Short mmCIF file of C-alpha atoms and ligand atoms in Angstrom, two decimals:
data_model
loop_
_atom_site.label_atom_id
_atom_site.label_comp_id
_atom_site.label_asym_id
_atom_site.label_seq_id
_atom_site.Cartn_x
_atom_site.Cartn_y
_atom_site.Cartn_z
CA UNK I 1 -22.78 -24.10 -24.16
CA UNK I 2 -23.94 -20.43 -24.55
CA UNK I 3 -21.38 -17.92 -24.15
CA UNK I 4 -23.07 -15.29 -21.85
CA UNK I 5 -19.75 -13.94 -21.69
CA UNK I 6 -20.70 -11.76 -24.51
CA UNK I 7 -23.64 -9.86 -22.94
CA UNK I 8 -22.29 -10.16 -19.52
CA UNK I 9 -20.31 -6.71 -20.38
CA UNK I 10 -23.98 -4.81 -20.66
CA UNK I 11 -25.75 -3.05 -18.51
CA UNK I 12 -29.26 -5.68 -18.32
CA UNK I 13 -30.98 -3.34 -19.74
CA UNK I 14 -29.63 -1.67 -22.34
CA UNK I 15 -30.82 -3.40 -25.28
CA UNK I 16 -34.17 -2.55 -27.24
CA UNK I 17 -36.45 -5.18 -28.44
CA UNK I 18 -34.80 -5.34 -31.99
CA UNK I 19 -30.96 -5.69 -30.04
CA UNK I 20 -32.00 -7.90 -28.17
CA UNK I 21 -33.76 -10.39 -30.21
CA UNK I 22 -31.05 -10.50 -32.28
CA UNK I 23 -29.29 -12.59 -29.38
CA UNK I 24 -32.07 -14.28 -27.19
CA UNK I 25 -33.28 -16.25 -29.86
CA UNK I 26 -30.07 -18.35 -31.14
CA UNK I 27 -29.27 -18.51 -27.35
CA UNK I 28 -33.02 -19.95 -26.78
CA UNK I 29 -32.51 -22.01 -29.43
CA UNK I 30 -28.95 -23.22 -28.57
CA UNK I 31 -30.34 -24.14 -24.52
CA UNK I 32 -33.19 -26.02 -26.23
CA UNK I 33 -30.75 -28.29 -28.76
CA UNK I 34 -28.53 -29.00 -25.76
CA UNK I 35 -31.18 -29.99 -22.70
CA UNK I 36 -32.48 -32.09 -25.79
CA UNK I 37 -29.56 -33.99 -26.06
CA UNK I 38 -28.34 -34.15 -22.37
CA UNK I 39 -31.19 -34.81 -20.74
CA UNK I 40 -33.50 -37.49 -21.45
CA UNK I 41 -36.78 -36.92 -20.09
CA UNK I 42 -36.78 -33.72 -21.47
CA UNK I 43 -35.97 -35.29 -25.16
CA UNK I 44 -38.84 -37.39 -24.83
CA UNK I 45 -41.27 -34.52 -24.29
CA UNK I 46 -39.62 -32.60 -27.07
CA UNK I 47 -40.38 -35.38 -29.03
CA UNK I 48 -43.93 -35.72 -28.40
CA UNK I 49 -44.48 -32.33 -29.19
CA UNK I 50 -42.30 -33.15 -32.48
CA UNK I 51 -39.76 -30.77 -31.93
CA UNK I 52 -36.75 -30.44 -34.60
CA UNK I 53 -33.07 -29.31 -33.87
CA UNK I 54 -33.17 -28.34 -37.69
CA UNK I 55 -36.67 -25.84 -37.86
CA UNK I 56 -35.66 -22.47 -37.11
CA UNK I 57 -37.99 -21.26 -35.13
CA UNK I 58 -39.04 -17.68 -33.66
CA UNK I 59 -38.71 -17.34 -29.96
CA UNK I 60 -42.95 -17.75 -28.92
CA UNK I 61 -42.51 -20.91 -31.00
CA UNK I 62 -40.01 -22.99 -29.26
CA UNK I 63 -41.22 -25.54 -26.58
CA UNK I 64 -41.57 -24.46 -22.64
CA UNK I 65 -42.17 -27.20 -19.86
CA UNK I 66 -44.94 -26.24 -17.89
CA UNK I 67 -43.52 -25.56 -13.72
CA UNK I 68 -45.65 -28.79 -12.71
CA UNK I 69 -43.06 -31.19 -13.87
CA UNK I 70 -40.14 -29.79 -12.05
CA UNK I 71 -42.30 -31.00 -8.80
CA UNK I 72 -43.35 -34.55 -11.01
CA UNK I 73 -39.96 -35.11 -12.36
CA UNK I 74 -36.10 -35.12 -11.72
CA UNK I 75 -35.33 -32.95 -15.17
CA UNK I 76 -30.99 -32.89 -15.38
CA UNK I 77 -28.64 -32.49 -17.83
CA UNK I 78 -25.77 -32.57 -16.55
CA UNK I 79 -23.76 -35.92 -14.93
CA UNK I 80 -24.83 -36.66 -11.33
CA UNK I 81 -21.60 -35.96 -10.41
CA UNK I 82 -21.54 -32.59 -11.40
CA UNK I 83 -24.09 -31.73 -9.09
CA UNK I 84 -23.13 -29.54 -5.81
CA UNK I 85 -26.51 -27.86 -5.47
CA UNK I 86 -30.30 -28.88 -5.14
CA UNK I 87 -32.28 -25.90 -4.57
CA UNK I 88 -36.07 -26.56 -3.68
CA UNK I 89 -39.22 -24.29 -4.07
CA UNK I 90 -40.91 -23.76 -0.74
CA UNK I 91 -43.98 -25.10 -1.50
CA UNK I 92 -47.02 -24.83 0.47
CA UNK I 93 -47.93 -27.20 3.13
CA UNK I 94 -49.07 -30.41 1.11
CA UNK I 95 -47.95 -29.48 -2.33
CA UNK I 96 -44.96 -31.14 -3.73
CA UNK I 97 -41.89 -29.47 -4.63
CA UNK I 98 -39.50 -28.60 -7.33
CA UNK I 99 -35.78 -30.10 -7.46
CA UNK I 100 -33.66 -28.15 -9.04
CA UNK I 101 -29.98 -29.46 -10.07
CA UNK I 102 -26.94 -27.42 -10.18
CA UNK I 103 -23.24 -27.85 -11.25
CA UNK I 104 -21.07 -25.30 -10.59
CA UNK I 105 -21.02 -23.69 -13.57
CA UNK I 106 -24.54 -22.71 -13.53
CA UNK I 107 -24.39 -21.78 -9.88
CA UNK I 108 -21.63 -19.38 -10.98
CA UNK I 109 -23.58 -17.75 -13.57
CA UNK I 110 -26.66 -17.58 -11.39
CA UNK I 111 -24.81 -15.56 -9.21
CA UNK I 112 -23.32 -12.80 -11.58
CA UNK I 113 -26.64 -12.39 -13.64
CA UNK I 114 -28.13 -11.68 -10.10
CA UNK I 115 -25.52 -8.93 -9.14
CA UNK I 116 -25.73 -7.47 -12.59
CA UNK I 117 -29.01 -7.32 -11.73
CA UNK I 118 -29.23 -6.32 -8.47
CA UNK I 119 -26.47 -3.80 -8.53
CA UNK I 120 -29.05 -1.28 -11.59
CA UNK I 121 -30.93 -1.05 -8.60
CA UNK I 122 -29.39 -0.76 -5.78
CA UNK I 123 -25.83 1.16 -6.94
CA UNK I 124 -22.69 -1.13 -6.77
CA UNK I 125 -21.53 -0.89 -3.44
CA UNK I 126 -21.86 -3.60 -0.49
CA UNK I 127 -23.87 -1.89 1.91
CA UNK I 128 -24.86 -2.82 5.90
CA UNK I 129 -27.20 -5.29 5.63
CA UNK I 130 -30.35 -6.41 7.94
CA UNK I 131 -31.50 -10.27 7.05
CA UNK I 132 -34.96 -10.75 8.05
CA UNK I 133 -34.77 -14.12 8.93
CA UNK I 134 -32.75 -16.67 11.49
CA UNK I 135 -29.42 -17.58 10.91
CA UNK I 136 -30.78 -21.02 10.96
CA UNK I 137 -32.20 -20.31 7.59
CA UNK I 138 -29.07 -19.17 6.18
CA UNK I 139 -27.10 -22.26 7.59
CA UNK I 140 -25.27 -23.57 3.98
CA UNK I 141 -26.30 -26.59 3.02
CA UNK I 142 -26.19 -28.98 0.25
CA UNK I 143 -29.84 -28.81 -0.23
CA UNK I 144 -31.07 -25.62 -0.29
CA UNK I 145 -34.87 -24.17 -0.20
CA UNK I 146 -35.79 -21.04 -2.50
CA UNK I 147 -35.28 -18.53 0.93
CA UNK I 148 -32.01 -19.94 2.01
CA UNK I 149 -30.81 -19.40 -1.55
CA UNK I 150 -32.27 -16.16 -2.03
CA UNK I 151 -30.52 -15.47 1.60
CA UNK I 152 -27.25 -16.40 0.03
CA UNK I 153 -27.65 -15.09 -2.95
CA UNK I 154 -28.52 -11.42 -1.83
CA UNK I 155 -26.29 -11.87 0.91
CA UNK I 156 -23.11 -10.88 -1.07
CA UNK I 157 -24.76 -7.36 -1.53
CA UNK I 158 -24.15 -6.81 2.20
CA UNK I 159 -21.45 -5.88 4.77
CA UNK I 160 -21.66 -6.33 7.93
CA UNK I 161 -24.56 -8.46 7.73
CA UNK I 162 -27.09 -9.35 10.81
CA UNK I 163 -29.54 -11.28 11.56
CA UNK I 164 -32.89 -10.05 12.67
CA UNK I 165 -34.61 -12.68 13.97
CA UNK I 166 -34.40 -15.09 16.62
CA UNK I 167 -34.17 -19.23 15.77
CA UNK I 168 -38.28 -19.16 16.93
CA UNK I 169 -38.15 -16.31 14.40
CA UNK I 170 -39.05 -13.67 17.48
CA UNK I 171 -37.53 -10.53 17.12
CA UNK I 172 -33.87 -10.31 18.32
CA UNK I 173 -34.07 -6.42 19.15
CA UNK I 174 -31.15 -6.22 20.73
CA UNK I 175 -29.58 -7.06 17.26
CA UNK I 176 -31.67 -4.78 15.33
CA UNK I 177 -31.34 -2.05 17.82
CA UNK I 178 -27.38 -2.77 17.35
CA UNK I 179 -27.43 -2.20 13.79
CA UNK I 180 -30.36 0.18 13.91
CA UNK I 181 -27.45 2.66 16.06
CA UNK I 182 -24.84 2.10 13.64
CA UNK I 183 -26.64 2.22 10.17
CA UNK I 184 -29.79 5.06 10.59
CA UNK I 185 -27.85 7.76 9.03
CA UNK I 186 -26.40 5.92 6.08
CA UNK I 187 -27.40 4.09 2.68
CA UNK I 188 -27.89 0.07 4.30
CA UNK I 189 -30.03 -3.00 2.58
CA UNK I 190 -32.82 -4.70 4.58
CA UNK I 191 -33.12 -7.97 3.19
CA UNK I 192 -36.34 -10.75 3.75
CA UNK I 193 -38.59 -12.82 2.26
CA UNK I 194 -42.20 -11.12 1.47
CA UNK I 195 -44.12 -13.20 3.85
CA UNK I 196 -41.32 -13.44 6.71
CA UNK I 197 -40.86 -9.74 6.66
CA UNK I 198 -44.62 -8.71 6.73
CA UNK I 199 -45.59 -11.46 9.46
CA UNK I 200 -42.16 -11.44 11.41
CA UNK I 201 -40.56 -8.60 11.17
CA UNK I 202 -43.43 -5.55 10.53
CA UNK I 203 -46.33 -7.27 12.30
CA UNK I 204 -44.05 -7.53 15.80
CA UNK I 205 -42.67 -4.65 15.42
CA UNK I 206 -46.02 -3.23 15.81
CA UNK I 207 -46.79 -5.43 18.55
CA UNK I 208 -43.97 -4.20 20.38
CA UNK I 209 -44.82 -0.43 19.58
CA UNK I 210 -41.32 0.13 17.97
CA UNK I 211 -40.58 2.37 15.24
CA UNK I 212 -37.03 2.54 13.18
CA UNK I 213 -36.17 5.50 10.81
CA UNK I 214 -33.79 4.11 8.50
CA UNK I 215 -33.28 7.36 6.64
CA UNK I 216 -31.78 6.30 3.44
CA UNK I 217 -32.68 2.42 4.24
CA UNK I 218 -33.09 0.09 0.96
CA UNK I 219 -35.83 -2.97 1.62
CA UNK I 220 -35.44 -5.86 -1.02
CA UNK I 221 -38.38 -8.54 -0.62
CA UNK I 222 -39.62 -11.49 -3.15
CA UNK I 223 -40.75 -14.83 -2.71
CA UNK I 224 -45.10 -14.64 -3.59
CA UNK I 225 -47.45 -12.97 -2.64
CA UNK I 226 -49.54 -15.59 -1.76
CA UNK I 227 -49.75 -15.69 1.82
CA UNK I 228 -49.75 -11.98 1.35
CA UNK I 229 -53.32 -12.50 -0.48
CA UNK I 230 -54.33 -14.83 1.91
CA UNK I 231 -53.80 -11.91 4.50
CA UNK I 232 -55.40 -9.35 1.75
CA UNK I 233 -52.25 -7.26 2.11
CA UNK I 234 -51.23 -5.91 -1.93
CA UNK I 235 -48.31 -4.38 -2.42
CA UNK I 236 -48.90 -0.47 -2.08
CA UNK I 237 -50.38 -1.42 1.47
CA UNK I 238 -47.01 -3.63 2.04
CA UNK I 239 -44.90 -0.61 0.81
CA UNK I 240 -46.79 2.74 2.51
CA UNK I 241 -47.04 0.36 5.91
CA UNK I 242 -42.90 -0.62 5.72
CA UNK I 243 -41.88 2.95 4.82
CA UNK I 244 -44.53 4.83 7.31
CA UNK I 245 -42.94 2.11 10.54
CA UNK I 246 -39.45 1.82 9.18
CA UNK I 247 -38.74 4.63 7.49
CA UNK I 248 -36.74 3.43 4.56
CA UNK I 249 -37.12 5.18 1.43
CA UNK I 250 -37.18 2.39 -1.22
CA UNK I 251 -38.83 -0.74 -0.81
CA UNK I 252 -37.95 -2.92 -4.12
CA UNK I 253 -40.26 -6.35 -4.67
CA UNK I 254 -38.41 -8.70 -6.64
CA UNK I 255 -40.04 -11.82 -8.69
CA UNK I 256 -38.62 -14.86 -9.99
CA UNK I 257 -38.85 -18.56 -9.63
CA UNK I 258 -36.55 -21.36 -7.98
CA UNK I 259 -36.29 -22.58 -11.70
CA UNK I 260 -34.79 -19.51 -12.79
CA UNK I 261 -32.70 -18.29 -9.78
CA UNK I 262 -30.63 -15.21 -11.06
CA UNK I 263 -31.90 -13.99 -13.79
CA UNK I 264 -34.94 -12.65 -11.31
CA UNK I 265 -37.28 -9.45 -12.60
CA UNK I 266 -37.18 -6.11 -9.92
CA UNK I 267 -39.84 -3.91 -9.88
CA UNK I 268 -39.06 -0.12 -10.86
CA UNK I 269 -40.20 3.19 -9.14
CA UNK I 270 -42.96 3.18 -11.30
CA UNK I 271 -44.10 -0.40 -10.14
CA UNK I 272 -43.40 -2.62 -12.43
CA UNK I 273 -41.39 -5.63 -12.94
CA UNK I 274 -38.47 -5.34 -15.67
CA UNK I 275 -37.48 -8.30 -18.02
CA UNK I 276 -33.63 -8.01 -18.27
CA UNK I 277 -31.47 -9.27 -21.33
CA UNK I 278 -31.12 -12.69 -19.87
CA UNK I 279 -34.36 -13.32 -19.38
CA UNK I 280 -37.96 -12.86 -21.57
CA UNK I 281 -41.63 -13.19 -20.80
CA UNK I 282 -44.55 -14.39 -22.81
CA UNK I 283 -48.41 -13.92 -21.87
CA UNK I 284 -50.32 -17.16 -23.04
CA UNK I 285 -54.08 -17.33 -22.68
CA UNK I 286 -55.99 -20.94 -21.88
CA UNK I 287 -55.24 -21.99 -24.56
CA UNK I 288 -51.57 -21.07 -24.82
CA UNK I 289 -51.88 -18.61 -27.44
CA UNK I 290 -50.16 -15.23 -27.13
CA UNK I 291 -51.84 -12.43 -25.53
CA UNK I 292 -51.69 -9.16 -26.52
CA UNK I 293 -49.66 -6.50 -24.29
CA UNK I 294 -52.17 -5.41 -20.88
CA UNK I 295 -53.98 -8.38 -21.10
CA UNK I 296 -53.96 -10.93 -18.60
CA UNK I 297 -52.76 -14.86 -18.91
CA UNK I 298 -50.58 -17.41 -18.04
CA UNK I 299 -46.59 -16.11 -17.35
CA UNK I 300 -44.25 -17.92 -19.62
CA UNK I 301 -40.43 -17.37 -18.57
CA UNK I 302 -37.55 -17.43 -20.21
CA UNK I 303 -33.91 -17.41 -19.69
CA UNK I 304 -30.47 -17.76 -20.68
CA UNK I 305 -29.08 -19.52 -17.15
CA UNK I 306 -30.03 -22.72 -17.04
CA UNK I 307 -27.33 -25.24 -18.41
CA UNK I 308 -26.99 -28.01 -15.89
CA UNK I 309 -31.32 -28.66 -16.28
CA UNK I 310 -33.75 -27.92 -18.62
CA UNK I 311 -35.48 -24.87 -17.19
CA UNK I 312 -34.55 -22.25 -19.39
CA UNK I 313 -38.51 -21.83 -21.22
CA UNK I 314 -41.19 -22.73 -18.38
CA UNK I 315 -44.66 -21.92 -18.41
CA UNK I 316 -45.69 -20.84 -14.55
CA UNK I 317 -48.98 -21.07 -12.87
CA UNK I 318 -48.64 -17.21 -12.43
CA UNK I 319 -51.04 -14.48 -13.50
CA UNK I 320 -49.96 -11.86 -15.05
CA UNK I 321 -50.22 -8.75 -17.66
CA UNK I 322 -47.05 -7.12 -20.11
CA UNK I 323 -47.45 -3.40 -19.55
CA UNK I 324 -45.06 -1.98 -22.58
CA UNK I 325 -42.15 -2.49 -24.11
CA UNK I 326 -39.05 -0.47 -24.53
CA UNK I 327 -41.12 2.84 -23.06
CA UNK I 328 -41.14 2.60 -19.45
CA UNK I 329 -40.55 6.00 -17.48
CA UNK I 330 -37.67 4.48 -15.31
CA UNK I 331 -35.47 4.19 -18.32
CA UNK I 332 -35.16 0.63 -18.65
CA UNK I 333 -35.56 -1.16 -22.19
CA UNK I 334 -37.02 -4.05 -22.41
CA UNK I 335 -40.61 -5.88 -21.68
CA UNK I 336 -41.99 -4.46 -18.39
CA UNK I 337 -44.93 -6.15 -16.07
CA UNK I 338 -47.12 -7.19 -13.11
CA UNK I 339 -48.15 -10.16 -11.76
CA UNK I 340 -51.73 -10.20 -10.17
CA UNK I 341 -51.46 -14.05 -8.53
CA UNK I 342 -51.46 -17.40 -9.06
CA UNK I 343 -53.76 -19.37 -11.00
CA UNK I 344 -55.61 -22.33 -8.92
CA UNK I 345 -54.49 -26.42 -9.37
CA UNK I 346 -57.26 -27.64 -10.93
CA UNK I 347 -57.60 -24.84 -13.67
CA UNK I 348 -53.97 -25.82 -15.65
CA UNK I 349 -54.46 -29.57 -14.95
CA UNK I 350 -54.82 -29.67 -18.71
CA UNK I 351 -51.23 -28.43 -19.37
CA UNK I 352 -49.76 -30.06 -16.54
CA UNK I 353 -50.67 -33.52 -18.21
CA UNK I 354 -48.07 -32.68 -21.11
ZN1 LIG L 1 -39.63 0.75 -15.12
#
């Protein structure tokens, strides 16, 4: 299979558009050839759509599953046996929910695309870290839902790491206050899903009429902002309200998909989310043509993880714009972005029916 071994040594984003499509493409191309002849279902679809290993094709050309059918469909290429991982999307109340397989190989590589990752933002050392969230949440298991994973996954950033909230996700001050003691004056990580941090963590704080000042505090946060709409809380509210009660002085949103786990997208200081070299993004309109840079569509994702099931080119039922390329004032190369939401059910039926 692909050999990320060979652009593991770079920093993620160090390569310009040119660089790096010389790369992403044959490793597109080589994911595509082998999920079409390890995994069935995925064959058939490739079929329909009359894909052949032979065309050469440029990147926006080759074939992405739409996110639907990881929820319809048990999509794996690898033998059964191979598996040590499912990792679910939450999924709202109701909706059904995406199985995704792992062998160990991927789950390896998941996990050293994230710290590559991770580690441009945050600086390479393991820092104190505050999970907002139960340990319950955390507890390892062989199924695992997109928070306890991203738990897991962030959790090797961290030292000393604590738990901030109670099994009945209350507040467990005495643990904050604990860490709170130790950690005010020095560089720590606080760690929590958007929602669980807003609702659980910021909301009863305020109830309680406590304020922290983590000085040179760190807040990482992904997973939707859905609920967050729901609540009409964007994400300069979320920020000014975390730093103004908490008193970090970063607060980084991160965005990715159970799908793609690793190779996730951090927003920079000047707000926007940053493609990396193991990973791409395409803007399709309705009717999954390209859009042009700063104009709004369907989020296509790309990336180089996924061996052990065929998620590597997926087509999301997010919202979202490409900013630039290659120019953004943080320094980072590569296609930079927002996402403004989620598109409703009934308006991508049409590609769901693939
Ligand atoms: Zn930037």
């Amino acid at each position: 299979m692909n050999n990320l071994s060979t652009i593991l040594k770079y920093s993620p984003f160090q390569f310009n558009k040119i660089k790096k499509e010389r790369f992403f493409k044959n490793f597109q191309k080589k994911l595509t050839n082998y999920h079409f002849d390890k995994c069935n279902k995925y064959s058939k679809i490739l079929n329909l759509l009359k894909y052949k290993k032979s065309i050469k094709y440029k990147t926006f050309e080759l074939p992405f599953l739409p996110v639907g059918l990881f929820k319809s469909h048990n999509l794996v290429s690898s033998p059964k046996n191979d598996i040590v991982r499912t990792m679910t999307s939450s999924g709202t109340s109701g909706n059904k929910t995406s199985r995704i397989y792992l062998d160990k190989e991927n789950s390896a590589m998941q996990i050293k695309v994230l710290t590559k990752i991770t580690n441009n933002y945050i600086g390479h050392k393991r820092l104190p870290l505050l999970i907002i969230d139960s340990k319950n949440t955390a507890k390892n298991n062989k199924i695992f839902s997109a928070r306890s994973a991203a738990i897991h996954g962030f959790s090797i950033f961290g030292s000393n790491i604590t738990y901030a909230l109670n099994v009945d996700m209350s507040l467990n001050i005495k643990e904050i206050d604990k860490f709170y003691e130790k950690y005010k004056n020095t560089n720590c990580l606080i760690f929590g899903f958007t929602s669980i941090l807003w609702k659980y963590f910021y909301q009863s704080l305020l109830k309680t009429k406590k304020k922290y000042n983590f000085k040179n505090g760190i807040i990482l946060h992904g997973g939707g902002w859905k609920k967050m709409h729901d609540e009409k809380v964007n994400n300069n509210d979320f920020k000014k309200s975390l730093k103004k009660n908490i008193g970090v002085k970063d607060v980084f949103n991160y965005y990715g998909m159970v799908e793609q786990t690793g190779s996730i997208f951090i927003e920079c200081k000047e707000g926007f989310l940053h493609c990396s070299i193991f990973s791409d993004i395409i803007i399709r309109d309705k009717k999954f043509m390209r859009c042009k840079f700063n104009e709004y569509g369907l989020i296509q994702l790309l990336s180089l993880l996924p061996t052990s099931y065929p998620g590597h080119n997926i087509l999301s039922d997010d919202v979202g714009k490409i900013i630039g390329e290659d120019d953004c004032n943080c320094g980072r190369l590569g296609k930079y972005f927002i996402v403004k939401g989620r598109v409703k059910d009934s308006e991508i039926r049409g590609c769901s029916d693939v």
